[in-house]
mmCIF file of C-alpha atoms in Angstrom:
data_model
loop_
_atom_site.group_PDB
_atom_site.id
_atom_site.type_symbol
_atom_site.label_atom_id
_atom_site.label_comp_id
_atom_site.label_asym_id
_atom_site.label_seq_id
_atom_site.Cartn_x
_atom_site.Cartn_y
_atom_site.Cartn_z
ATOM 1 C CA UNK A 424 -45.215 -95.127 12.420
ATOM 2 C CA UNK A 425 -45.724 -94.706 8.823
ATOM 3 C CA UNK A 426 -47.490 -92.324 6.650
ATOM 4 C CA UNK A 427 -51.347 -92.289 7.403
ATOM 5 C CA UNK A 428 -53.013 -91.436 4.111
ATOM 6 C CA UNK A 429 -56.523 -91.384 5.943
ATOM 7 C CA UNK A 430 -55.366 -88.574 8.363
ATOM 8 C CA UNK A 431 -53.723 -86.626 5.515
ATOM 9 C CA UNK A 432 -56.997 -86.857 3.428
ATOM 10 C CA UNK A 433 -59.102 -85.717 6.463
ATOM 11 C CA UNK A 434 -56.806 -82.709 7.125
ATOM 12 C CA UNK A 435 -57.000 -81.658 3.324
ATOM 13 C CA UNK A 436 -60.721 -81.981 3.256
ATOM 14 C CA UNK A 437 -61.206 -80.013 6.544
ATOM 15 C CA UNK A 438 -58.847 -77.200 5.293
ATOM 16 C CA UNK A 439 -60.592 -76.934 1.927
ATOM 17 C CA UNK A 440 -63.973 -76.870 3.571
ATOM 18 C CA UNK A 441 -62.979 -73.957 5.899
ATOM 19 C CA UNK A 442 -61.399 -72.101 3.001
ATOM 20 C CA UNK A 443 -64.515 -72.497 0.818
ATOM 21 C CA UNK A 444 -66.783 -71.494 3.770
ATOM 22 C CA UNK A 445 -64.792 -68.388 4.421
ATOM 23 C CA UNK A 446 -64.794 -67.479 0.765
ATOM 24 C CA UNK A 447 -68.619 -67.853 0.545
ATOM 25 C CA UNK A 448 -69.042 -65.695 3.691
ATOM 26 C CA UNK A 449 -66.755 -62.957 2.472
ATOM 27 C CA UNK A 450 -68.368 -62.900 -0.936
ATOM 28 C CA UNK A 451 -71.829 -62.651 0.611
ATOM 29 C CA UNK A 452 -70.781 -59.904 2.947
ATOM 30 C CA UNK A 453 -69.010 -58.073 0.135
ATOM 31 C CA UNK A 454 -72.350 -57.993 -1.936
ATOM 32 C CA UNK A 455 -74.543 -57.109 1.106
ATOM 33 C CA UNK A 456 -72.301 -54.371 2.190
ATOM 34 C CA UNK A 457 -71.884 -53.037 -1.351
ATOM 35 C CA UNK A 458 -75.691 -52.888 -1.822
ATOM 36 C CA UNK A 459 -75.968 -51.043 1.404
ATOM 37 C CA UNK A 460 -73.258 -48.559 0.221
ATOM 38 C CA UNK A 461 -75.039 -48.215 -3.113
ATOM 39 C CA UNK A 462 -78.311 -47.449 -1.429
ATOM 40 C CA UNK A 463 -76.451 -45.056 0.838
ATOM 41 C CA UNK A 464 -75.337 -43.081 -2.127
ATOM 42 C CA UNK A 465 -78.915 -42.699 -3.382
ATOM 43 C CA UNK A 466 -80.145 -41.820 0.152
ATOM 44 C CA UNK A 467 -77.369 -39.132 0.440
ATOM 45 C CA UNK A 468 -78.577 -37.601 -2.750
ATOM 46 C CA UNK A 469 -82.143 -37.491 -1.552
ATOM 47 C CA UNK A 470 -81.093 -36.056 1.905
ATOM 48 C CA UNK A 471 -79.249 -33.138 0.312
ATOM 49 C CA UNK A 472 -82.546 -31.316 -0.339
ATOM 50 C CA UNK A 473 -82.834 -30.712 3.434
ATOM 51 C CA UNK A 474 -79.480 -28.895 3.285
ATOM 52 C CA UNK A 475 -80.581 -26.729 0.308
ATOM 53 C CA UNK A 476 -78.817 -28.803 -2.333
ATOM 54 C CA UNK A 477 -80.166 -30.922 -5.158
ATOM 55 C CA UNK A 478 -78.246 -33.982 -6.011
ATOM 56 C CA UNK A 479 -79.376 -36.157 -8.934
ATOM 57 C CA UNK A 480 -77.994 -39.045 -10.971
ATOM 58 C CA UNK A 481 -78.934 -41.786 -13.279
ATOM 59 C CA UNK A 482 -77.848 -45.401 -12.936
ATOM 60 C CA UNK A 483 -75.160 -46.525 -10.255
ATOM 61 C CA UNK A 484 -73.095 -49.536 -11.417
ATOM 62 C CA UNK A 485 -71.225 -51.618 -8.680
ATOM 63 C CA UNK A 486 -67.969 -53.567 -9.307
ATOM 64 C CA UNK A 487 -64.538 -54.257 -7.912
ATOM 65 C CA UNK A 488 -64.843 -57.577 -6.167
ATOM 66 C CA UNK A 489 -63.114 -58.687 -4.093
ATOM 67 C CA UNK A 490 -60.713 -55.947 -2.900
ATOM 68 C CA UNK A 491 -62.764 -52.870 -3.130
ATOM 69 C CA UNK A 492 -66.165 -51.535 -4.081
ATOM 70 C CA UNK A 493 -66.341 -49.317 -7.223
ATOM 71 C CA UNK A 494 -69.422 -47.319 -7.843
ATOM 72 C CA UNK A 495 -69.893 -45.649 -11.304
ATOM 73 C CA UNK A 496 -72.569 -42.913 -10.937
ATOM 74 C CA UNK A 497 -73.767 -41.883 -14.346
ATOM 75 C CA UNK A 498 -74.883 -38.237 -15.127
ATOM 76 C CA UNK A 499 -74.376 -36.765 -11.624
ATOM 77 C CA UNK A 500 -75.724 -33.293 -11.145
ATOM 78 C CA UNK A 501 -75.212 -31.208 -7.946
ATOM 79 C CA UNK A 502 -76.970 -27.871 -7.663
ATOM 80 C CA UNK A 503 -77.973 -25.286 -5.178
ATOM 81 C CA UNK A 504 -80.218 -22.285 -5.290
ATOM 82 C CA UNK A 505 -80.078 -19.844 -2.327
ATOM 83 C CA UNK A 506 -82.031 -16.646 -2.800
ATOM 84 C CA UNK A 507 -80.641 -15.177 -5.994
ATOM 85 C CA UNK A 508 -77.464 -17.195 -6.015
ATOM 86 C CA UNK A 509 -77.303 -20.384 -7.950
ATOM 87 C CA UNK A 510 -74.670 -23.045 -8.350
ATOM 88 C CA UNK A 511 -74.567 -26.090 -10.673
ATOM 89 C CA UNK A 512 -72.063 -28.943 -11.406
ATOM 90 C CA UNK A 513 -72.808 -31.623 -13.956
ATOM 91 C CA UNK A 514 -70.675 -34.305 -15.474
ATOM 92 C CA UNK A 515 -70.826 -37.575 -17.516
ATOM 93 C CA UNK A 516 -69.881 -39.770 -14.538
ATOM 94 C CA UNK A 517 -68.083 -39.948 -11.237
ATOM 95 C CA UNK A 518 -66.385 -43.220 -10.100
ATOM 96 C CA UNK A 519 -66.039 -43.886 -6.313
ATOM 97 C CA UNK A 520 -63.602 -46.449 -4.901
ATOM 98 C CA UNK A 521 -64.004 -47.701 -1.339
ATOM 99 C CA UNK A 522 -61.831 -50.334 0.380
ATOM 100 C CA UNK A 523 -63.408 -52.653 2.935
ATOM 101 C CA UNK A 524 -60.510 -51.931 5.531
ATOM 102 C CA UNK A 525 -60.611 -48.069 4.920
ATOM 103 C CA UNK A 526 -64.208 -47.135 4.476
ATOM 104 C CA UNK A 527 -63.774 -43.590 5.723
ATOM 105 C CA UNK A 528 -61.316 -42.779 2.830
ATOM 106 C CA UNK A 529 -62.935 -42.632 -0.526
ATOM 107 C CA UNK A 530 -61.090 -42.166 -3.831
ATOM 108 C CA UNK A 531 -62.888 -40.719 -6.808
ATOM 109 C CA UNK A 532 -62.278 -40.401 -10.570
ATOM 110 C CA UNK A 533 -64.056 -38.148 -13.156
ATOM 111 C CA UNK A 534 -63.456 -37.362 -16.910
ATOM 112 C CA UNK A 535 -64.998 -36.100 -19.952
ATOM 113 C CA UNK A 536 -66.890 -32.731 -20.186
ATOM 114 C CA UNK A 537 -68.296 -31.093 -17.114
ATOM 115 C CA UNK A 538 -70.260 -27.975 -16.586
ATOM 116 C CA UNK A 539 -69.798 -25.634 -13.687
ATOM 117 C CA UNK A 540 -72.159 -22.640 -13.482
ATOM 118 C CA UNK A 541 -72.490 -19.833 -10.829
ATOM 119 C CA UNK A 542 -75.142 -17.232 -11.147
ATOM 120 C CA UNK A 543 -75.872 -14.264 -8.905
ATOM 121 C CA UNK A 544 -77.800 -11.036 -9.540
ATOM 122 C CA UNK A 545 -76.545 -9.226 -12.680
ATOM 123 C CA UNK A 546 -73.702 -11.850 -13.047
ATOM 124 C CA UNK A 547 -73.431 -15.249 -14.513
ATOM 125 C CA UNK A 548 -70.455 -17.415 -15.010
ATOM 126 C CA UNK A 549 -70.303 -20.817 -16.756
ATOM 127 C CA UNK A 550 -67.357 -23.101 -17.245
ATOM 128 C CA UNK A 551 -67.151 -25.896 -19.618
ATOM 129 C CA UNK A 552 -64.366 -28.179 -18.461
ATOM 130 C CA UNK A 553 -63.098 -30.880 -20.723
ATOM 131 C CA UNK A 554 -60.503 -33.190 -19.045
ATOM 132 C CA UNK A 555 -58.860 -36.445 -19.740
ATOM 133 C CA UNK A 556 -58.982 -37.506 -16.121
ATOM 134 C CA UNK A 557 -59.591 -36.024 -12.772
ATOM 135 C CA UNK A 558 -58.956 -37.778 -9.493
ATOM 136 C CA UNK A 559 -59.129 -37.078 -5.829
ATOM 137 C CA UNK A 560 -59.942 -38.283 -2.325
ATOM 138 C CA UNK A 561 -62.536 -37.704 0.345
ATOM 139 C CA UNK A 562 -61.771 -38.322 4.061
ATOM 140 C CA UNK A 563 -64.575 -38.548 6.683
ATOM 141 C CA UNK A 564 -64.480 -38.586 10.520
ATOM 142 C CA UNK A 565 -66.113 -41.182 12.574
ATOM 143 C CA UNK A 566 -69.458 -39.029 12.527
ATOM 144 C CA UNK A 567 -69.448 -39.107 8.696
ATOM 145 C CA UNK A 568 -68.530 -35.526 8.391
ATOM 146 C CA UNK A 569 -66.154 -34.556 5.551
ATOM 147 C CA UNK A 570 -62.720 -33.513 6.925
ATOM 148 C CA UNK A 571 -60.630 -33.480 3.774
ATOM 149 C CA UNK A 572 -60.975 -33.115 0.013
ATOM 150 C CA UNK A 573 -58.201 -33.341 -2.616
ATOM 151 C CA UNK A 574 -58.554 -33.162 -6.368
ATOM 152 C CA UNK A 575 -56.172 -32.985 -9.309
ATOM 153 C CA UNK A 576 -56.762 -32.949 -13.143
ATOM 154 C CA UNK A 577 -54.720 -34.230 -16.134
ATOM 155 C CA UNK A 578 -54.980 -32.456 -19.586
ATOM 156 C CA UNK A 579 -57.824 -30.176 -18.750
ATOM 157 C CA UNK A 580 -59.151 -27.380 -20.857
ATOM 158 C CA UNK A 581 -61.634 -24.851 -19.449
ATOM 159 C CA UNK A 582 -63.806 -22.523 -21.427
ATOM 160 C CA UNK A 583 -65.309 -19.605 -19.352
ATOM 161 C CA UNK A 584 -68.430 -17.807 -20.488
ATOM 162 C CA UNK A 585 -70.087 -15.002 -18.788
#
């Protein structure tokens, strides 16, 4: 009973084949699911018009392989006009972070100069918010409804105009 090089080589080859196969499957699934999430963001923006909101954005970049999906949404704008009352938020970008094992908890990050405006009859308030960084989290239930929102800012300066 000596060392059998043939059996050892077969075990290594089989193990490497399984490892490579699992890596290829995971990579493929990461990209497929990531593209579905990216399309879901655009579909969500389109669907907001049925709720009275208008959500617009420019390009969405996807990165973060292999441990999370990162979506950088460029030039997001969220607005709503309800009768004589109007609301607007616009920023340079928002970055979303989604982990494969915790898809109902989304982290986000923003920065730069943002505009928040609120208008109602005979009153208008506009805020220019310049921040180094802002970050927060969104939690959703199993039906996809938002259950929690948190947000904090670092080195923020707000200028209010009426």
